[in-house]
CSV table of C-alpha atoms in Angstrom, one decimal:
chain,number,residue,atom,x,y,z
P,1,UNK,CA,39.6,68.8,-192.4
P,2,UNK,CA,39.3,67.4,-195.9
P,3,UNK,CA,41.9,64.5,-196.2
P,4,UNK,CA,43.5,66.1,-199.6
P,5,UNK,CA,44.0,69.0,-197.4
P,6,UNK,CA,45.8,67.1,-194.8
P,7,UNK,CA,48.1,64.8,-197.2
P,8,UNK,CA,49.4,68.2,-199.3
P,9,UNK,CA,50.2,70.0,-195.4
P,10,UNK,CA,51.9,66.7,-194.4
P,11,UNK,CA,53.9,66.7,-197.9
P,12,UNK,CA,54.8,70.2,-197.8
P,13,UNK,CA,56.2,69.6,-194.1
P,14,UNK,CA,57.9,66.4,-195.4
P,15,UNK,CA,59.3,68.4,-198.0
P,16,UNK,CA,60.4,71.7,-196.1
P,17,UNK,CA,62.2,69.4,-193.3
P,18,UNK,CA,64.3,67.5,-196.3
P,19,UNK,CA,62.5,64.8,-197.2
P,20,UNK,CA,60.4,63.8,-200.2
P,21,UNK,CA,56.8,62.8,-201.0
P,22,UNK,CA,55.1,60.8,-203.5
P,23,UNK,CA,51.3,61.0,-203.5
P,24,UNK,CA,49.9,58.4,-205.0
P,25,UNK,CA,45.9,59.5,-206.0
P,26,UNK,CA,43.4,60.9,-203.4
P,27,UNK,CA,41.2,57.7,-203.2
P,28,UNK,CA,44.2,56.1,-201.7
P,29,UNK,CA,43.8,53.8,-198.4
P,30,UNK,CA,46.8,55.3,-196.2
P,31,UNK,CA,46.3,58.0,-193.9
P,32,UNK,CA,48.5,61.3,-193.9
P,33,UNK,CA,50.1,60.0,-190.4
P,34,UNK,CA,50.6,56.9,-192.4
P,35,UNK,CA,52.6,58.3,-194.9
P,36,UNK,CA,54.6,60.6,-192.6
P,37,UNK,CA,55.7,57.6,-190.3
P,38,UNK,CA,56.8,55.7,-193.8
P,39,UNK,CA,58.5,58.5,-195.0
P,40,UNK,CA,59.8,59.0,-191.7
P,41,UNK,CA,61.2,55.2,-191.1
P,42,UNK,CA,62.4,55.5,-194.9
P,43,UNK,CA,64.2,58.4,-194.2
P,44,UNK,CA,65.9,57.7,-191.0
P,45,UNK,CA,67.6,54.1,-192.4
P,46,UNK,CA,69.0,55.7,-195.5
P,47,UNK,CA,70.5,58.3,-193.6
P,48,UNK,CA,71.8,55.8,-190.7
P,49,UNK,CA,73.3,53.5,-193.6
P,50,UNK,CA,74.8,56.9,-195.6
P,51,UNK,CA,76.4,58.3,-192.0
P,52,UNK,CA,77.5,54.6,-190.9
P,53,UNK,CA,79.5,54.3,-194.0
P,54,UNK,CA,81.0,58.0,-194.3
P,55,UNK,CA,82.7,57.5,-190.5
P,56,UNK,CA,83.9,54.0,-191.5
P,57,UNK,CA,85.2,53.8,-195.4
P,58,UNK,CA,88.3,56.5,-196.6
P,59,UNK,CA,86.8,58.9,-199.5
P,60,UNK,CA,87.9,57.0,-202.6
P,61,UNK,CA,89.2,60.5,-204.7
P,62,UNK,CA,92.3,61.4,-206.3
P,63,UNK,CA,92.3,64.5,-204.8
P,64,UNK,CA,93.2,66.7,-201.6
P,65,UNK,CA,92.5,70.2,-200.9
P,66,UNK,CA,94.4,72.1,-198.4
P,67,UNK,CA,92.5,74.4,-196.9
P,68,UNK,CA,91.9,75.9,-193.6
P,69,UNK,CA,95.3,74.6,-192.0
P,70,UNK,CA,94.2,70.9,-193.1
P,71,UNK,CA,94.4,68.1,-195.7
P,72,UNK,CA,90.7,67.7,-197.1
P,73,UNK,CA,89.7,64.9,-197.5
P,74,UNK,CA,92.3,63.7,-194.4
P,75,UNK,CA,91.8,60.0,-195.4
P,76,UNK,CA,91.5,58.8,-199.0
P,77,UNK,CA,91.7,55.7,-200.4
P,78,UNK,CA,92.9,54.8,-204.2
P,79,UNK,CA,94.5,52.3,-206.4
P,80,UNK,CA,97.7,51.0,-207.1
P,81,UNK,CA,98.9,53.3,-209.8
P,82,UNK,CA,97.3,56.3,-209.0
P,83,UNK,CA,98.6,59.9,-209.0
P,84,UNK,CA,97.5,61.7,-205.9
P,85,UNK,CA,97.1,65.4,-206.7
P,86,UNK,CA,96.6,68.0,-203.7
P,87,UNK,CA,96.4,71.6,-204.1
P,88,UNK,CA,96.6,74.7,-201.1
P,89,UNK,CA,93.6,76.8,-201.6
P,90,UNK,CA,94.9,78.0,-198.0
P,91,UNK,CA,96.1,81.7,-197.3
P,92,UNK,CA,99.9,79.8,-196.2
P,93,UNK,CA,102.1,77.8,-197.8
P,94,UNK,CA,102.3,74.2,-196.8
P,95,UNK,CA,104.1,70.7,-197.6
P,96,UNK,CA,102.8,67.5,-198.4
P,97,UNK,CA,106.0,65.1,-196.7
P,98,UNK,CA,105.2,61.6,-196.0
P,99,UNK,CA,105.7,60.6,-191.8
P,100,UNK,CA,106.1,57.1,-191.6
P,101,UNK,CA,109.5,56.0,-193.7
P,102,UNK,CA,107.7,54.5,-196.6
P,103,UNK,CA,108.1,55.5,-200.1
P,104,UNK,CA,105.8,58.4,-200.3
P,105,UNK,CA,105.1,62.0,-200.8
P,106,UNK,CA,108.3,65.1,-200.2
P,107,UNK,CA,107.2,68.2,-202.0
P,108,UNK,CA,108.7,71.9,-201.5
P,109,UNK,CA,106.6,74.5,-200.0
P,110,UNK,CA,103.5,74.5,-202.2
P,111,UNK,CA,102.4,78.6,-202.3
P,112,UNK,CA,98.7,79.1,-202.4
P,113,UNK,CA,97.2,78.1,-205.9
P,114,UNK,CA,99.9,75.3,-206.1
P,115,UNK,CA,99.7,71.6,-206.6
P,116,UNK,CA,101.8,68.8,-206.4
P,117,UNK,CA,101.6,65.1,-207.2
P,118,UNK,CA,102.7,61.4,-206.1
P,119,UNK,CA,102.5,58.4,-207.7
P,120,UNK,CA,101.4,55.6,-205.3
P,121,UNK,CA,103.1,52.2,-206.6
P,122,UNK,CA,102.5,49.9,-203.9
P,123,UNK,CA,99.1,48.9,-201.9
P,124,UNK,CA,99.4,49.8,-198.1
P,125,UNK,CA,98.6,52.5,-195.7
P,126,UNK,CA,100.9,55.7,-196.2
P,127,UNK,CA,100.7,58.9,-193.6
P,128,UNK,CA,101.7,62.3,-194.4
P,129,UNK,CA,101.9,65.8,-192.7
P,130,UNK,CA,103.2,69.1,-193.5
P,131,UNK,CA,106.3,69.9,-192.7
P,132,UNK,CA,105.5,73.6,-191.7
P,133,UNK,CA,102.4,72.7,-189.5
P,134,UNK,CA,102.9,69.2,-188.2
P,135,UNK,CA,99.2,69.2,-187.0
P,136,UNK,CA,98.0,68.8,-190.4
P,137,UNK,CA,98.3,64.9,-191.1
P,138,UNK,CA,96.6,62.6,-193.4
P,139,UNK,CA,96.5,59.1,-194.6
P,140,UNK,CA,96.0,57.4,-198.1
P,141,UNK,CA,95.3,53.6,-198.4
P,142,UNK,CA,96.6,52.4,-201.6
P,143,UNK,CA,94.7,49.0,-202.3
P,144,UNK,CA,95.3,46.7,-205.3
């Protein structure tokens, strides 16, 4: 099989299974297996370092979404001084009511399509739940 053909089915495969190509020009010295195993090793540490960091590091947003009977993202992470908005794009109505007896969040029953929003003042680690559903919790770190 001509070696031009075997790069562009090798690319197209890369490509198809979520990866990406560069092809340099045909002349070049690598072989197709060559630049599948690159792309391949590539691949597999930018997604090990992008996975490691999503299961270890709060999202840093302003923002929560309630949805689906929970707090989305469940643990966020901001900065002193910043207003924390959620909104219920759920079906129910639900709270946002801090848990652990620090300053923190106490709004009414927030209707679907509502928002409400709380200040954080202070670095720490504040917890929250609703009030109505006690399974949904969350947790915002508030660094300096």
């Amino acid at each position: 099989m001509n070696k031009s053909v075997v790069i562009t089915i090798v690319a197209v495969v890369l490509i198809l299974a979520g990866g990406g190509i560069l092809l340099s020009n045909k002349n070049s010295n690598s072989t197709p297996s060559d630049t599948a195993m690159n792309m391949n090793k590539s691949s597999n540490s930018n997604n090990s370092n992008s996975s490691a960091n999503e299961t270890t590091n709060p999202t840093a947003t302003d923002k929560v979404d309630i949805k689906d009977f929970a707090f989305s993202p469940a643990d966020i992470t901001v900065k002193v001084g910043t207003t924390v908005t959620w909104t219920n794009s759920d079906s129910a109505a639900h709270t946002v009511t801090e848990t652990d007896g620090q300053p923190g969040p106490s709004s009414d029953s927030l209707d679907t399509g509502k928002t409400y929003t709380f200040t954080y003042s202070t670095a720490g680690t504040f917890k929250y739940h609703c009030s109505i559903h006690p399974n949904m919790v969350g947790t915002i770190t508030v660094t300096q």
